[in-house]
Tab-separated table of C-alpha atoms in Angstrom:
chain	number	residue	atom	x	y	z
X	1	MET	CA	12.323	-37.828	-87.921
X	2	ASN	CA	13.855	-38.819	-84.662
X	3	THR	CA	13.601	-42.512	-83.466
X	4	ARG	CA	11.002	-41.501	-80.552
X	5	LYS	CA	8.711	-40.079	-83.223
X	6	VAL	CA	9.205	-43.019	-85.346
X	7	MET	CA	8.300	-45.486	-82.276
X	8	LYS	CA	5.323	-43.226	-81.346
X	9	ILE	CA	3.675	-43.834	-84.995
X	10	LEU	CA	4.411	-47.379	-85.157
X	11	ASN	CA	2.527	-47.684	-81.765
X	12	THR	CA	-0.659	-45.951	-83.061
X	13	PRO	CA	-3.938	-47.756	-83.912
X	14	ALA	CA	-3.602	-46.092	-87.472
X	15	MET	CA	-0.709	-49.027	-88.166
X	16	ARG	CA	-3.411	-51.581	-87.760
X	17	ARG	CA	-5.745	-49.767	-90.175
X	18	MET	CA	-2.857	-50.007	-92.795
X	19	PRO	CA	-3.943	-53.342	-94.381
X	20	THR	CA	-7.343	-52.383	-94.467
X	21	TYR	CA	-6.581	-49.612	-96.841
X	22	LEU	CA	-4.213	-51.708	-98.901
X	23	HIS	CA	-6.862	-53.973	-99.112
X	24	LYS	CA	-9.239	-51.349	-100.679
X	25	LEU	CA	-6.567	-49.833	-102.586
X	26	PHE	CA	-5.738	-52.858	-104.274
X	27	GLN	CA	-8.976	-53.450	-105.184
X	28	LEU	CA	-9.259	-50.147	-106.894
X	29	ARG	CA	-5.914	-50.431	-108.685
X	30	LEU	CA	-7.475	-53.953	-109.990
X	31	SER	CA	-10.513	-52.018	-111.220
X	32	GLY	CA	-8.349	-49.440	-112.939
X	33	GLN	CA	-9.450	-46.631	-110.846
X	34	GLU	CA	-6.443	-43.878	-110.610
X	35	TRP	CA	-7.133	-41.520	-107.729
X	36	VAL	CA	-8.908	-42.226	-104.466
X	37	SER	CA	-10.130	-39.692	-102.017
X	38	CYS	CA	-10.094	-39.560	-98.167
X	39	ALA	CA	-13.984	-39.681	-98.330
X	40	GLU	CA	-14.137	-42.592	-100.218
X	41	LEU	CA	-11.533	-44.596	-98.016
X	42	ALA	CA	-13.428	-43.330	-94.969
X	43	LYS	CA	-16.990	-44.242	-96.366
X	44	TYR	CA	-15.427	-47.720	-96.731
X	45	MET	CA	-13.572	-47.786	-93.346
X	46	ASN	CA	-16.711	-46.412	-91.561
X	47	ILE	CA	-14.382	-43.949	-89.835
X	48	PRO	CA	-14.281	-40.204	-89.864
X	49	HIS	CA	-12.827	-38.371	-92.589
X	50	VAL	CA	-10.454	-36.780	-90.348
X	51	MET	CA	-9.104	-39.942	-88.956
X	52	VAL	CA	-8.298	-40.987	-92.285
X	53	ARG	CA	-6.518	-37.873	-93.436
X	54	LYS	CA	-4.461	-38.166	-90.181
X	55	ASP	CA	-3.720	-41.805	-91.242
X	56	ILE	CA	-2.527	-40.821	-94.714
X	57	GLY	CA	-0.543	-37.778	-93.367
X	58	MET	CA	1.614	-40.221	-91.595
X	59	THR	CA	3.290	-41.496	-95.024
X	60	GLY	CA	4.083	-37.950	-95.937
X	61	LEU	CA	2.256	-38.270	-99.375
X	62	PRO	CA	1.004	-34.942	-100.503
X	63	GLY	CA	-2.462	-34.911	-101.809
X	64	ASN	CA	-4.070	-33.338	-104.875
X	65	LYS	CA	-6.921	-30.863	-103.469
X	66	ARG	CA	-9.380	-31.887	-106.334
X	67	HIS	CA	-8.507	-35.361	-107.049
X	68	GLY	CA	-7.275	-36.907	-103.743
X	69	PHE	CA	-4.288	-39.202	-103.761
X	70	LYS	CA	-2.990	-41.284	-106.814
X	71	VAL	CA	-4.000	-44.827	-106.048
X	72	ASN	CA	-0.493	-46.373	-107.104
X	73	ASP	CA	1.172	-43.526	-105.324
X	74	LEU	CA	-0.667	-44.240	-102.005
X	75	ILE	CA	0.101	-48.044	-102.211
X	76	ASP	CA	3.721	-47.484	-102.250
X	77	ALA	CA	3.565	-44.691	-99.727
X	78	ILE	CA	1.916	-47.069	-97.373
X	79	LEU	CA	4.081	-50.168	-98.035
X	80	ARG	CA	7.061	-48.000	-97.391
X	81	LEU	CA	5.493	-46.708	-94.141
X	82	VAL	CA	4.738	-50.080	-92.815
X	83	GLY	CA	8.101	-51.666	-94.009
X	84	TRP	CA	6.469	-53.560	-96.775
X	85	HIS	CA	8.158	-51.775	-99.661
X	86	LYS	CA	10.788	-54.845	-100.050
X	87	PRO	CA	10.666	-58.173	-99.355
X	88	SER	CA	10.713	-59.640	-96.190
X	89	THR	CA	11.122	-63.868	-95.046
X	90	ALA	CA	9.605	-65.724	-92.385
X	91	THR	CA	9.691	-69.244	-90.943
X	92	LEU	CA	6.696	-70.649	-89.274
X	93	VAL	CA	6.667	-73.211	-86.540
X	94	GLY	CA	3.569	-75.121	-85.678
X	95	ALA	CA	1.529	-76.104	-88.615
X	96	GLY	CA	-1.590	-77.055	-86.519
X	97	SER	CA	-5.192	-75.448	-87.140
X	98	LEU	CA	-3.844	-71.702	-86.443
X	99	GLY	CA	-0.553	-72.385	-88.285
X	100	ALA	CA	-2.613	-73.641	-91.315
X	101	ALA	CA	-4.983	-70.884	-91.341
X	102	ILE	CA	-2.072	-68.332	-91.183
X	103	LEU	CA	-0.197	-70.164	-94.030
X	104	ASN	CA	-3.472	-69.999	-95.809
X	105	PHE	CA	-3.761	-66.187	-95.835
X	106	GLY	CA	-3.521	-65.155	-99.390
X	107	ASP	CA	-2.609	-61.183	-98.841
X	108	PHE	CA	1.018	-61.901	-97.357
X	109	ARG	CA	2.463	-61.728	-100.793
X	110	SER	CA	0.676	-58.562	-101.422
X	111	TYR	CA	2.744	-57.010	-98.384
X	112	ASN	CA	6.038	-58.488	-99.617
X	113	PHE	CA	6.093	-61.161	-96.696
X	114	ILE	CA	6.903	-64.451	-97.719
X	115	ILE	CA	6.858	-67.535	-95.494
X	116	GLU	CA	9.772	-69.625	-96.662
X	117	SER	CA	9.880	-72.526	-94.389
X	118	VAL	CA	7.333	-74.502	-91.933
X	119	PHE	CA	8.473	-76.763	-88.984
X	120	ASP	CA	6.539	-79.233	-86.716
X	121	SER	CA	7.518	-81.762	-84.166
X	122	SER	CA	4.430	-84.169	-84.800
X	123	PRO	CA	5.159	-87.046	-87.041
X	124	GLU	CA	1.698	-86.603	-88.506
X	125	LYS	CA	2.477	-83.294	-89.744
X	126	ILE	CA	5.967	-83.600	-90.760
X	127	GLY	CA	6.596	-84.349	-94.321
X	128	ARG	CA	2.904	-83.153	-95.587
X	129	SER	CA	2.019	-80.131	-97.330
X	130	VAL	CA	0.073	-77.360	-95.818
X	131	HIS	CA	-1.229	-74.955	-98.312
X	132	GLY	CA	1.605	-75.267	-100.453
X	133	HIS	CA	4.391	-75.322	-97.992
X	134	GLU	CA	6.059	-78.802	-97.013
X	135	VAL	CA	6.366	-79.199	-93.133
X	136	TYR	CA	9.696	-80.033	-92.086
X	137	ASP	CA	10.916	-81.770	-88.802
X	138	LEU	CA	11.523	-78.903	-86.053
X	139	ALA	CA	14.599	-81.189	-85.089
X	140	ASP	CA	16.070	-80.152	-88.341
X	141	ILE	CA	15.686	-76.601	-88.161
X	142	ARG	CA	18.987	-75.704	-87.036
X	143	LYS	CA	20.491	-77.517	-90.089
X	144	ARG	CA	17.864	-75.627	-92.522
X	145	LEU	CA	18.381	-72.298	-91.289
X	146	LYS	CA	21.715	-71.823	-89.851
X	147	PHE	CA	23.141	-70.490	-93.132
X	148	ALA	CA	20.112	-68.365	-94.214
X	149	PRO	CA	17.760	-67.093	-91.208
X	150	PRO	CA	14.560	-65.495	-92.336
X	151	LYS	CA	13.799	-62.220	-90.794
X	152	VAL	CA	10.715	-63.144	-88.881
X	153	GLY	CA	10.106	-66.361	-86.857
X	154	ILE	CA	6.296	-66.922	-86.476
X	155	ILE	CA	5.359	-68.989	-83.504
X	156	CYS	CA	2.200	-71.119	-83.611
X	157	VAL	CA	2.828	-73.737	-81.110
X	158	PRO	CA	1.275	-74.441	-77.828
X	159	PRO	CA	2.181	-72.252	-74.857
X	160	VAL	CA	4.329	-75.406	-73.222
X	161	GLY	CA	6.811	-75.301	-76.066
X	162	ALA	CA	6.747	-71.662	-77.208
X	163	GLN	CA	9.502	-70.542	-75.157
X	164	LEU	CA	11.826	-73.343	-76.483
X	165	VAL	CA	10.665	-72.443	-80.028
X	166	ALA	CA	11.400	-68.694	-79.184
X	167	ASP	CA	14.967	-69.677	-77.868
X	168	ILE	CA	15.839	-71.832	-81.221
X	169	LEU	CA	14.664	-69.478	-83.526
X	170	VAL	CA	16.958	-66.645	-81.486
X	171	SER	CA	19.800	-68.895	-81.402
X	172	LEU	CA	19.723	-68.839	-85.210
X	173	GLY	CA	19.664	-64.905	-85.336
X	174	ILE	CA	16.330	-64.155	-85.883
X	175	LYS	CA	15.103	-60.932	-84.340
X	176	TYR	CA	11.790	-60.348	-84.929
X	177	LEU	CA	9.406	-62.827	-83.260
X	178	TRP	CA	5.590	-62.974	-84.167
X	179	ASN	CA	3.939	-65.139	-81.142
X	180	PHE	CA	0.813	-66.502	-81.498
X	181	SER	CA	1.298	-68.781	-78.722
X	182	ASN	CA	-0.810	-66.813	-75.639
X	183	VAL	CA	2.441	-66.680	-73.432
X	184	CYS	CA	4.857	-64.232	-72.768
X	185	LEU	CA	8.616	-64.860	-74.142
X	186	LYS	CA	11.415	-64.124	-72.426
X	187	VAL	CA	13.905	-62.744	-75.118
X	188	PRO	CA	17.427	-61.191	-75.075
X	189	PRO	CA	17.896	-57.523	-75.728
X	190	GLY	CA	17.428	-56.617	-79.311
X	191	VAL	CA	14.859	-59.042	-80.007
X	192	ILE	CA	11.544	-57.890	-80.709
X	193	VAL	CA	8.259	-59.753	-79.863
X	194	GLN	CA	4.724	-59.086	-81.239
X	195	ARG	CA	2.311	-60.912	-79.213
X	196	GLU	CA	-1.146	-61.778	-80.615
X	197	VAL	CA	-4.013	-62.630	-78.298
X	198	ILE	CA	-6.903	-63.731	-79.942
X	199	ALA	CA	-9.299	-63.397	-77.006
X	200	GLY	CA	-8.076	-59.642	-76.730
X	201	GLY	CA	-10.324	-59.022	-79.954
X	202	LEU	CA	-13.202	-61.041	-78.407
X	203	ALA	CA	-13.053	-58.995	-75.275
X	204	VAL	CA	-13.016	-55.664	-77.430
X	205	LEU	CA	-16.200	-57.234	-79.151
X	206	PHE	CA	-17.956	-58.062	-76.213
X	207	ALA	CA	-17.101	-54.621	-74.665
X	208	LYS	CA	-18.870	-53.479	-77.722
X	209	ILE	CA	-21.657	-55.762	-77.196
X	210	ASN	CA	-22.020	-54.817	-73.492
X	211	LYS	CA	-21.954	-50.936	-74.480
X	212	ALA	CA	-24.935	-51.628	-77.528
X	213	GLU	CA	-26.868	-53.401	-75.379
X	214	GLY	CA	-26.435	-51.086	-72.550
X	215	ILE	CA	-27.901	-48.161	-74.616
X	216	GLU	CA	-30.781	-50.306	-75.988
X	217	GLU	CA	-32.039	-51.345	-72.401
X	218	ILE	CA	-31.881	-47.383	-71.528
X	219	SER	CA	-33.735	-46.684	-74.662
X	220	CYS	CA	-36.496	-49.050	-74.038
X	221	ASP	CA	-36.842	-47.972	-70.298
X	222	ASP	CA	-37.500	-44.280	-71.850
């Protein structure tokens, strides 16, 4: 598979559906179910059967015409597709409300994603524990991480401080940034930034609301 095709796959909305597939598959495994069909996943996801089949087709896992896919095999295939088949470490900067919510997200370990350290510049937060993570002084981040920097840096600081935090993380050799600061970061070539804009999801929701209400108004006029 060439690089262009890989990047095309990674940019598709299907990748955003993979964690939801995994969530269902983990539930099935816990219940002792051995096989799962595309129809069962489609019903759970409330999406067309053909879409599920295409999504799973990205993994390259062959299915059984009669039974579908082995739950354990499909979990492993999706983890490998996303890159969660081996552990990845992260540091989080910004232990405020958003950072705390991320630290409280229990599914990360199921995805082999481990937040090893947390930093903040607020004296009120330094030294405290947030969901089992001790908060370190941001001023000490270079000293603590320079010998073993994690793979991913998670930025949860206000926009005004985001670029400085990004610069520090990049200077430590961290090439992958998960940015929740709602600001566009300037980074050197070779550094990958995934920017999350919470209001983007809200915009999509209201687009659906407007569409639904518009359809409702038309049907009332009829």
